[in-house]
Amino acid sequence: MTDLVKIGDLAKRTGLSIRTLHYYDQIGLLSPSHRNSAGHRFYDSQDIIQLQQILSLRQLGFSLDEIRDCLQSPEFSLPQVIELHRARVREQIALSRTLLKRLNAIAQELETTHAVAVENLIEAMETISMSGQYFTTEQQAVLETRFSEHETEWQALLSQIRTEMDKGTDFNSPDVRILARRWLAGMKSFIQGDHSIYASLTRMVQQEEPTAVSWGRMDAATFEYMLKAVSMLTLGETTESLIPRDKIFSPATQHVLQLGEDAMLQIYFDFIGTEAILLGLLADDTNLATQVLNTAGITFTAVQPLVTKWLGVRPQPPAGWHPSPLPFTGRTKRVIELALDEAKGIGHHTHIEPEHLLLGILDEHKESGGLATYILQEELSLDLSQLEQQLRATMSQ
């Protein structure tokens, strides 16, 4: 195996991560031709040629699925890939020369007049926007790995978004709101708190033409659509206009929420989280959800000190402080959306009943989970799946 390249060496020489090469192998895009008895991967010259094609096509904006189709096509060859890549590089060189020419003109103008025409600055900035390298080598390696790990689900999400775009679905519809939340979660997983990657991604999508945007195959129109959807989602949640309490909650549920609010005010908290809903349910022993919880050994007396344990007690506010009604947290708003879906799906209710609220809490736990489900599962050792089964069975009686 003297002419073969180890996976670690190939990763170092190409700037890719071993994890990315493993992923290419996993999806059948680039499988090493050789393995030793210990299962270690080794790449031969043909493998490296194929990797060159993959990297070139990736830089040109092809998705992994599109690259696989290209590689499997007998009409597609390495010379074609190289020529496409050369054309892109020539464009970049031409832009760089134009930029250098304009910057030289600005420098000369500053030397002679100590001032510069605004139009010249604008032209230079336009060229910078066109020729800038949006992502550094390090950022490209990071994004390559993250995108490879989630490409299938990301492409599925983008497809669903474009479907709603084509249908002209209202931004306030539940379907678009859910897509907006999923898109935000996907972007968060890619960016992971790195402001520089966020800034580079935003600049790329804003400055390129829709057909030229390549990262994640997210064109400018889709990006703009989701920005509007997220803006409307945020505005609706901020003003709570998405949750007309008197229209979507039954009287029994409004009573439960008031009891939950009272429990929060006792420890001087000014919001309603999932733990407040749980306390509200348990404080009212007339609803179906509480009866199922009590049967499982869950009571207000058991839960209330645990909520205080995790939230603490805020200092007593000034006299007259009573911000009612308390606003819902973002997680609680999601619980309410899921509860409304449950209400409509079970008996076609038009109002959310207390049992729907508990189902919403259990459904939201499958997405992330809040303090209510943490207390039930971790502190009180309750099997949430069994609780859901019991609640649904009781509701069907």
Short mmCIF file of C-alpha atoms in Angstrom, two decimals:
data_model
loop_
_atom_site.label_atom_id
_atom_site.label_comp_id
_atom_site.label_asym_id
_atom_site.label_seq_id
_atom_site.Cartn_x
_atom_site.Cartn_y
_atom_site.Cartn_z
CA MET A 1 0.00 0.00 0.00
CA THR A 2 2.91 2.36 -0.51
CA ASP A 3 1.06 4.39 -3.17
CA LEU A 4 -2.04 4.77 -1.06
CA VAL A 5 -2.96 7.72 1.15
CA LYS A 6 -4.27 7.30 4.68
CA ILE A 7 -7.49 9.09 5.55
CA GLY A 8 -5.75 11.25 8.15
CA ASP A 9 -3.08 12.35 5.68
CA LEU A 10 -5.69 13.07 3.02
CA ALA A 11 -7.69 15.17 5.47
CA LYS A 12 -4.63 17.25 6.40
CA ARG A 13 -3.55 17.82 2.81
CA THR A 14 -7.01 18.79 1.52
CA GLY A 15 -8.22 20.81 4.52
CA LEU A 16 -11.21 18.53 4.98
CA SER A 17 -12.03 16.89 8.28
CA ILE A 18 -11.83 13.14 8.79
CA ARG A 19 -15.47 13.36 9.82
CA THR A 20 -16.40 14.80 6.42
CA LEU A 21 -14.52 12.03 4.59
CA HIS A 22 -16.31 9.47 6.76
CA TYR A 23 -19.62 11.09 5.83
CA TYR A 24 -18.79 10.96 2.10
CA ASP A 25 -18.07 7.26 2.55
CA GLN A 26 -21.29 6.76 4.51
CA ILE A 27 -23.50 8.27 1.80
CA GLY A 28 -21.64 6.52 -1.01
CA LEU A 29 -20.21 9.69 -2.52
CA LEU A 30 -16.55 8.76 -2.04
CA SER A 31 -15.69 5.34 -0.68
CA PRO A 32 -11.97 4.52 -0.31
CA SER A 33 -10.90 1.73 -2.60
CA HIS A 34 -8.75 0.02 0.01
CA ARG A 35 -8.91 -0.97 3.66
CA ASN A 36 -6.40 -2.90 5.72
CA SER A 37 -7.18 -5.75 8.08
CA ALA A 38 -7.92 -3.29 10.88
CA GLY A 39 -10.51 -1.52 8.73
CA HIS A 40 -8.44 1.64 8.19
CA ARG A 41 -9.29 3.56 5.02
CA PHE A 42 -6.76 4.14 2.21
CA TYR A 43 -7.32 6.20 -0.95
CA ASP A 44 -5.71 5.55 -4.33
CA SER A 45 -5.17 7.96 -7.24
CA GLN A 46 -8.64 7.39 -8.69
CA ASP A 47 -10.22 8.16 -5.31
CA ILE A 48 -8.26 11.41 -5.12
CA ILE A 49 -9.36 12.37 -8.64
CA GLN A 50 -12.95 11.80 -7.59
CA LEU A 51 -12.42 13.91 -4.46
CA GLN A 52 -11.08 16.72 -6.65
CA GLN A 53 -14.28 16.57 -8.68
CA ILE A 54 -16.40 16.65 -5.51
CA LEU A 55 -14.60 19.67 -4.06
CA SER A 56 -14.72 21.58 -7.33
CA LEU A 57 -18.40 20.94 -7.76
CA ARG A 58 -19.07 21.88 -4.14
CA GLN A 59 -17.36 25.21 -4.65
CA LEU A 60 -19.39 25.75 -7.79
CA GLY A 61 -22.57 25.36 -5.74
CA PHE A 62 -23.65 21.77 -6.42
CA SER A 63 -25.44 19.87 -3.66
CA LEU A 64 -24.14 16.45 -2.63
CA ASP A 65 -27.06 14.76 -4.39
CA GLU A 66 -26.31 16.71 -7.59
CA ILE A 67 -22.62 15.80 -7.33
CA ARG A 68 -23.50 12.13 -6.98
CA ASP A 69 -25.61 12.34 -10.15
CA CYS A 70 -22.73 14.01 -12.00
CA LEU A 71 -20.20 11.42 -10.91
CA GLN A 72 -22.50 8.58 -11.95
CA SER A 73 -23.09 10.10 -15.39
CA PRO A 74 -20.82 8.63 -18.11
CA GLU A 75 -20.90 11.98 -19.91
CA PHE A 76 -19.37 13.84 -16.99
CA SER A 77 -15.60 13.86 -16.65
CA LEU A 78 -12.79 15.46 -14.69
CA PRO A 79 -11.82 17.81 -17.58
CA GLN A 80 -15.36 19.23 -17.53
CA VAL A 81 -15.17 19.84 -13.79
CA ILE A 82 -11.75 21.46 -14.11
CA GLU A 83 -12.99 23.72 -16.92
CA LEU A 84 -15.99 24.83 -14.89
CA HIS A 85 -13.71 25.58 -11.97
CA ARG A 86 -11.24 27.43 -14.20
CA ALA A 87 -14.05 29.61 -15.52
CA ARG A 88 -15.08 30.53 -11.97
CA VAL A 89 -11.47 31.33 -11.02
CA ARG A 90 -11.05 33.50 -14.14
CA GLU A 91 -14.13 35.47 -13.11
CA GLN A 92 -12.65 35.99 -9.66
CA ILE A 93 -9.30 37.10 -11.13
CA ALA A 94 -11.04 39.58 -13.41
CA LEU A 95 -12.95 41.01 -10.47
CA SER A 96 -9.76 41.26 -8.43
CA ARG A 97 -8.02 43.16 -11.24
CA THR A 98 -10.96 45.54 -11.52
CA LEU A 99 -10.89 46.08 -7.78
CA LEU A 100 -7.14 46.73 -7.79
CA LYS A 101 -7.56 49.26 -10.61
CA ARG A 102 -10.27 51.12 -8.71
CA LEU A 103 -8.35 51.08 -5.44
CA ASN A 104 -5.26 52.42 -7.23
CA ALA A 105 -7.36 55.26 -8.62
CA ILE A 106 -8.68 56.07 -5.15
CA ALA A 107 -5.16 56.01 -3.68
CA GLN A 108 -3.87 58.36 -6.38
CA GLU A 109 -6.83 60.67 -5.87
CA LEU A 110 -6.16 60.81 -2.14
CA GLU A 111 -2.46 61.61 -2.75
CA THR A 112 -3.21 64.52 -5.05
CA THR A 113 -6.39 66.04 -3.61
CA HIS A 114 -6.62 64.52 -0.11
CA ALA A 115 -10.24 63.68 -0.94
CA VAL A 116 -12.10 61.08 -2.92
CA ALA A 117 -15.28 61.17 -4.98
CA VAL A 118 -18.19 59.30 -3.41
CA GLU A 119 -18.93 57.61 -6.74
CA ASN A 120 -15.43 56.11 -6.82
CA LEU A 121 -15.90 54.70 -3.32
CA ILE A 122 -19.26 53.22 -4.29
CA GLU A 123 -17.73 51.54 -7.36
CA ALA A 124 -14.94 50.08 -5.22
CA MET A 125 -17.45 48.76 -2.68
CA GLU A 126 -19.51 47.18 -5.45
CA THR A 127 -16.42 45.35 -6.68
CA ILE A 128 -15.53 44.24 -3.16
CA SER A 129 -19.05 42.85 -2.76
CA MET A 130 -18.72 40.87 -5.99
CA SER A 131 -15.20 39.56 -5.45
CA GLY A 132 -15.06 39.06 -1.67
CA GLN A 133 -14.31 35.63 -0.32
CA TYR A 134 -17.37 35.18 1.87
CA PHE A 135 -16.03 32.38 4.02
CA THR A 136 -12.48 31.84 5.24
CA THR A 137 -10.84 28.45 4.76
CA GLU A 138 -11.55 27.63 8.39
CA GLN A 139 -15.20 28.66 8.09
CA GLN A 140 -15.61 26.61 4.91
CA ALA A 141 -14.25 23.52 6.68
CA VAL A 142 -16.60 24.02 9.63
CA LEU A 143 -19.66 24.59 7.45
CA GLU A 144 -18.77 21.69 5.17
CA THR A 145 -18.88 19.33 8.12
CA ARG A 146 -22.06 20.76 9.63
CA PHE A 147 -23.88 20.87 6.32
CA SER A 148 -22.81 17.33 5.38
CA GLU A 149 -24.22 16.03 8.65
CA HIS A 150 -27.65 17.61 8.11
CA GLU A 151 -27.95 18.02 4.34
CA THR A 152 -30.90 15.67 3.86
CA GLU A 153 -33.09 17.32 6.49
CA TRP A 154 -31.96 20.81 5.41
CA GLN A 155 -32.87 20.16 1.78
CA ALA A 156 -36.23 18.74 2.86
CA LEU A 157 -36.91 21.87 4.90
CA LEU A 158 -36.00 24.17 2.00
CA SER A 159 -38.30 22.16 -0.27
CA GLN A 160 -41.20 22.62 2.15
CA ILE A 161 -40.47 26.33 2.42
CA ARG A 162 -40.51 26.76 -1.36
CA THR A 163 -43.80 24.84 -1.54
CA GLU A 164 -45.41 27.36 0.83
CA MET A 165 -43.82 30.22 -1.13
CA ASP A 166 -45.31 28.94 -4.38
CA LYS A 167 -48.72 28.53 -2.75
CA GLY A 168 -48.57 32.07 -1.36
CA THR A 169 -49.34 30.80 2.14
CA ASP A 170 -50.03 33.50 4.71
CA PHE A 171 -47.06 34.18 7.00
CA ASN A 172 -49.40 33.88 9.98
CA SER A 173 -50.47 30.35 9.10
CA PRO A 174 -49.42 27.56 11.52
CA ASP A 175 -47.54 25.78 8.70
CA VAL A 176 -45.32 28.78 7.93
CA ARG A 177 -44.79 29.54 11.63
CA ILE A 178 -43.56 25.98 12.18
CA LEU A 179 -41.25 26.24 9.16
CA ALA A 180 -39.90 29.55 10.48
CA ARG A 181 -39.04 27.93 13.81
CA ARG A 182 -37.42 24.94 12.09
CA TRP A 183 -35.42 27.27 9.84
CA LEU A 184 -34.20 29.24 12.85
CA ALA A 185 -33.19 26.02 14.59
CA GLY A 186 -31.35 24.86 11.45
CA MET A 187 -29.50 28.14 11.09
CA LYS A 188 -28.59 28.03 14.77
CA SER A 189 -27.09 24.55 14.35
CA PHE A 190 -24.96 25.78 11.43
CA ILE A 191 -23.80 29.02 13.01
CA GLN A 192 -23.50 27.76 16.63
CA GLY A 193 -22.90 31.19 18.08
CA ASP A 194 -20.13 32.13 15.63
CA HIS A 195 -20.83 35.75 14.71
CA SER A 196 -18.26 35.78 11.91
CA ILE A 197 -19.97 32.87 10.11
CA TYR A 198 -23.35 34.56 10.55
CA ALA A 199 -22.01 37.82 9.10
CA SER A 200 -20.38 36.03 6.15
CA LEU A 201 -23.52 34.03 5.36
CA THR A 202 -25.74 37.11 5.52
CA ARG A 203 -23.38 39.09 3.29
CA MET A 204 -23.21 36.27 0.74
CA VAL A 205 -26.98 35.84 0.42
CA GLN A 206 -27.65 39.58 0.29
CA GLN A 207 -24.96 40.40 -2.27
CA GLU A 208 -25.18 37.50 -4.71
CA GLU A 209 -27.80 36.99 -7.38
CA PRO A 210 -30.27 34.20 -6.54
CA THR A 211 -28.76 31.84 -9.13
CA ALA A 212 -25.26 32.38 -7.75
CA VAL A 213 -25.96 31.62 -4.11
CA SER A 214 -24.60 28.15 -3.42
CA TRP A 215 -24.30 27.54 0.27
CA GLY A 216 -26.95 25.00 1.17
CA ARG A 217 -28.70 25.76 -2.16
CA MET A 218 -30.52 28.55 -0.31
CA ASP A 219 -31.33 31.18 -2.91
CA ALA A 220 -31.91 34.81 -2.06
CA ALA A 221 -35.68 34.56 -2.62
CA THR A 222 -35.97 31.76 -0.06
CA PHE A 223 -33.77 33.65 2.37
CA GLU A 224 -35.89 36.78 2.01
CA TYR A 225 -39.11 34.80 2.41
CA MET A 226 -37.89 33.23 5.65
CA LEU A 227 -36.69 36.58 6.98
CA LYS A 228 -40.23 37.90 6.50
CA ALA A 229 -41.74 34.77 8.06
CA VAL A 230 -39.44 35.01 11.08
CA SER A 231 -40.14 38.74 11.42
CA MET A 232 -43.90 38.15 11.45
CA LEU A 233 -43.48 35.25 13.87
CA THR A 234 -41.40 37.39 16.23
CA LEU A 235 -43.76 40.35 15.99
CA GLY A 236 -46.77 38.14 16.63
CA GLU A 237 -45.14 36.51 19.64
CA THR A 238 -43.90 39.82 21.02
CA THR A 239 -47.37 41.33 20.90
CA GLU A 240 -48.97 37.94 21.64
CA SER A 241 -51.34 38.61 18.76
CA LEU A 242 -50.92 34.97 17.74
CA ILE A 243 -52.60 33.94 20.98
CA PRO A 244 -56.05 35.54 21.38
CA ARG A 245 -56.70 34.11 24.85
CA ASP A 246 -60.44 34.69 24.85
CA LYS A 247 -60.86 32.92 21.53
CA ILE A 248 -58.70 29.80 21.74
CA PHE A 249 -58.92 28.85 25.46
CA SER A 250 -62.01 27.31 27.01
CA PRO A 251 -63.22 28.81 30.32
CA ALA A 252 -61.68 25.83 32.14
CA THR A 253 -58.32 26.45 30.48
CA GLN A 254 -58.45 30.17 31.23
CA HIS A 255 -58.98 29.23 34.88
CA VAL A 256 -55.97 26.88 34.79
CA LEU A 257 -53.79 29.62 33.29
CA GLN A 258 -54.93 32.06 35.97
CA LEU A 259 -53.97 29.56 38.67
CA GLY A 260 -50.58 29.12 37.00
CA GLU A 261 -50.13 32.88 36.90
CA ASP A 262 -50.98 33.11 40.59
CA ALA A 263 -48.31 30.52 41.36
CA MET A 264 -45.71 32.55 39.45
CA LEU A 265 -46.68 35.79 41.17
CA GLN A 266 -46.13 34.14 44.55
CA ILE A 267 -42.42 33.86 43.72
CA TYR A 268 -42.45 37.23 41.93
CA PHE A 269 -41.90 35.90 38.39
CA ASP A 270 -43.35 37.87 35.52
CA PHE A 271 -43.87 35.19 32.85
CA ILE A 272 -45.78 31.96 32.25
CA GLY A 273 -43.52 29.04 31.40
CA THR A 274 -44.38 25.37 31.06
CA GLU A 275 -43.88 24.94 34.80
CA ALA A 276 -46.61 27.55 35.42
CA ILE A 277 -49.04 25.60 33.22
CA LEU A 278 -48.21 22.42 35.12
CA LEU A 279 -48.83 24.15 38.45
CA GLY A 280 -52.07 25.63 37.11
CA LEU A 281 -53.27 22.21 36.04
CA LEU A 282 -52.43 20.64 39.38
CA ALA A 283 -54.03 23.48 41.34
CA ASP A 284 -57.36 22.69 39.67
CA ASP A 285 -58.48 19.17 40.54
CA THR A 286 -61.56 19.30 38.30
CA ASN A 287 -59.84 18.85 34.93
CA LEU A 288 -59.09 15.59 33.19
CA ALA A 289 -55.35 16.25 32.87
CA THR A 290 -54.98 16.70 36.64
CA GLN A 291 -56.86 13.49 37.34
CA VAL A 292 -54.39 11.56 35.13
CA LEU A 293 -51.43 13.31 36.78
CA ASN A 294 -52.78 12.58 40.26
CA THR A 295 -53.26 8.93 39.35
CA ALA A 296 -49.56 8.86 38.41
CA GLY A 297 -48.70 10.31 41.82
CA ILE A 298 -48.08 13.88 40.62
CA THR A 299 -49.59 16.57 42.86
CA PHE A 300 -49.34 20.33 43.31
CA THR A 301 -47.70 19.76 46.70
CA ALA A 302 -44.95 17.66 45.06
CA VAL A 303 -44.31 19.96 42.08
CA GLN A 304 -44.52 23.44 43.62
CA PRO A 305 -41.33 23.21 45.74
CA LEU A 306 -39.44 21.75 42.77
CA VAL A 307 -40.41 24.73 40.62
CA THR A 308 -39.18 27.04 43.38
CA LYS A 309 -35.99 24.98 43.63
CA TRP A 310 -35.13 25.48 39.95
CA LEU A 311 -36.42 29.01 39.47
CA GLY A 312 -35.70 30.41 42.90
CA VAL A 313 -37.63 33.29 44.43
CA ARG A 314 -37.07 36.78 43.09
CA PRO A 315 -36.76 39.76 45.45
CA GLN A 316 -40.12 41.25 46.39
CA PRO A 317 -41.03 43.99 43.89
CA PRO A 318 -42.29 47.45 44.79
CA ALA A 319 -45.84 47.88 46.08
CA GLY A 320 -48.46 47.83 43.37
CA TRP A 321 -46.47 45.51 41.10
CA HIS A 322 -48.90 43.17 39.39
CA PRO A 323 -48.21 42.67 35.65
CA SER A 324 -51.32 40.74 34.72
CA PRO A 325 -51.88 38.96 32.50
CA LEU A 326 -48.35 37.63 32.51
CA PRO A 327 -46.81 37.05 29.06
CA PHE A 328 -46.11 33.57 27.75
CA THR A 329 -42.54 32.44 27.19
CA GLY A 330 -41.50 31.34 23.69
CA ARG A 331 -41.61 27.69 24.73
CA THR A 332 -45.10 28.11 26.18
CA LYS A 333 -46.29 29.68 22.94
CA ARG A 334 -45.05 26.59 21.12
CA VAL A 335 -46.90 24.40 23.65
CA ILE A 336 -50.09 26.37 22.94
CA GLU A 337 -49.66 25.88 19.18
CA LEU A 338 -49.27 22.13 19.71
CA ALA A 339 -52.22 22.09 22.12
CA LEU A 340 -54.39 23.79 19.51
CA ASP A 341 -53.31 21.18 16.95
CA GLU A 342 -54.27 18.47 19.45
CA ALA A 343 -57.64 20.12 20.09
CA LYS A 344 -58.45 20.30 16.39
CA GLY A 345 -57.27 16.75 15.80
CA ILE A 346 -59.13 15.21 18.73
CA GLY A 347 -62.85 15.68 18.28
CA HIS A 348 -62.33 18.80 16.18
CA HIS A 349 -62.48 21.15 19.16
CA THR A 350 -62.38 24.88 18.56
CA HIS A 351 -61.01 25.64 22.03
CA ILE A 352 -58.04 24.34 23.98
CA GLU A 353 -59.09 22.31 27.02
CA PRO A 354 -56.75 21.62 29.98
CA GLU A 355 -55.96 18.12 28.72
CA HIS A 356 -54.84 19.59 25.39
CA LEU A 357 -52.41 21.82 27.29
CA LEU A 358 -50.81 18.79 28.93
CA LEU A 359 -50.58 17.05 25.56
CA GLY A 360 -48.94 20.19 24.18
CA ILE A 361 -46.33 20.07 26.94
CA LEU A 362 -45.62 16.40 26.17
CA ASP A 363 -45.49 17.07 22.41
CA GLU A 364 -43.09 20.00 22.88
CA HIS A 365 -40.84 17.76 24.98
CA LYS A 366 -40.24 15.69 21.83
CA GLU A 367 -38.79 18.82 20.20
CA SER A 368 -36.75 20.13 23.14
CA GLY A 369 -38.58 20.18 26.47
CA GLY A 370 -38.94 22.69 29.27
CA LEU A 371 -38.88 22.78 33.05
CA ALA A 372 -42.26 21.08 33.40
CA THR A 373 -41.21 17.90 31.63
CA TYR A 374 -37.78 18.01 33.30
CA ILE A 375 -39.44 18.00 36.72
CA LEU A 376 -41.84 15.22 35.76
CA GLN A 377 -39.20 13.01 34.19
CA GLU A 378 -36.00 13.74 36.09
CA GLU A 379 -37.19 14.86 39.51
CA LEU A 380 -40.28 12.68 39.86
CA SER A 381 -39.16 9.75 37.65
CA LEU A 382 -42.34 9.78 35.58
CA ASP A 383 -42.43 7.93 32.26
CA LEU A 384 -43.71 10.62 29.89
CA SER A 385 -44.65 8.13 27.17
CA GLN A 386 -46.83 6.19 29.58
CA LEU A 387 -48.36 9.44 30.84
CA GLU A 388 -49.27 10.42 27.29
CA GLN A 389 -50.74 6.99 26.57
CA GLN A 390 -52.82 7.12 29.75
CA LEU A 391 -54.04 10.63 29.03
CA ARG A 392 -55.08 9.80 25.47
CA ALA A 393 -56.81 6.62 26.64
CA THR A 394 -58.72 8.55 29.30
CA MET A 395 -59.73 11.24 26.80
CA SER A 396 -61.10 8.63 24.40
CA GLN A 397 -63.44 7.13 26.99
#
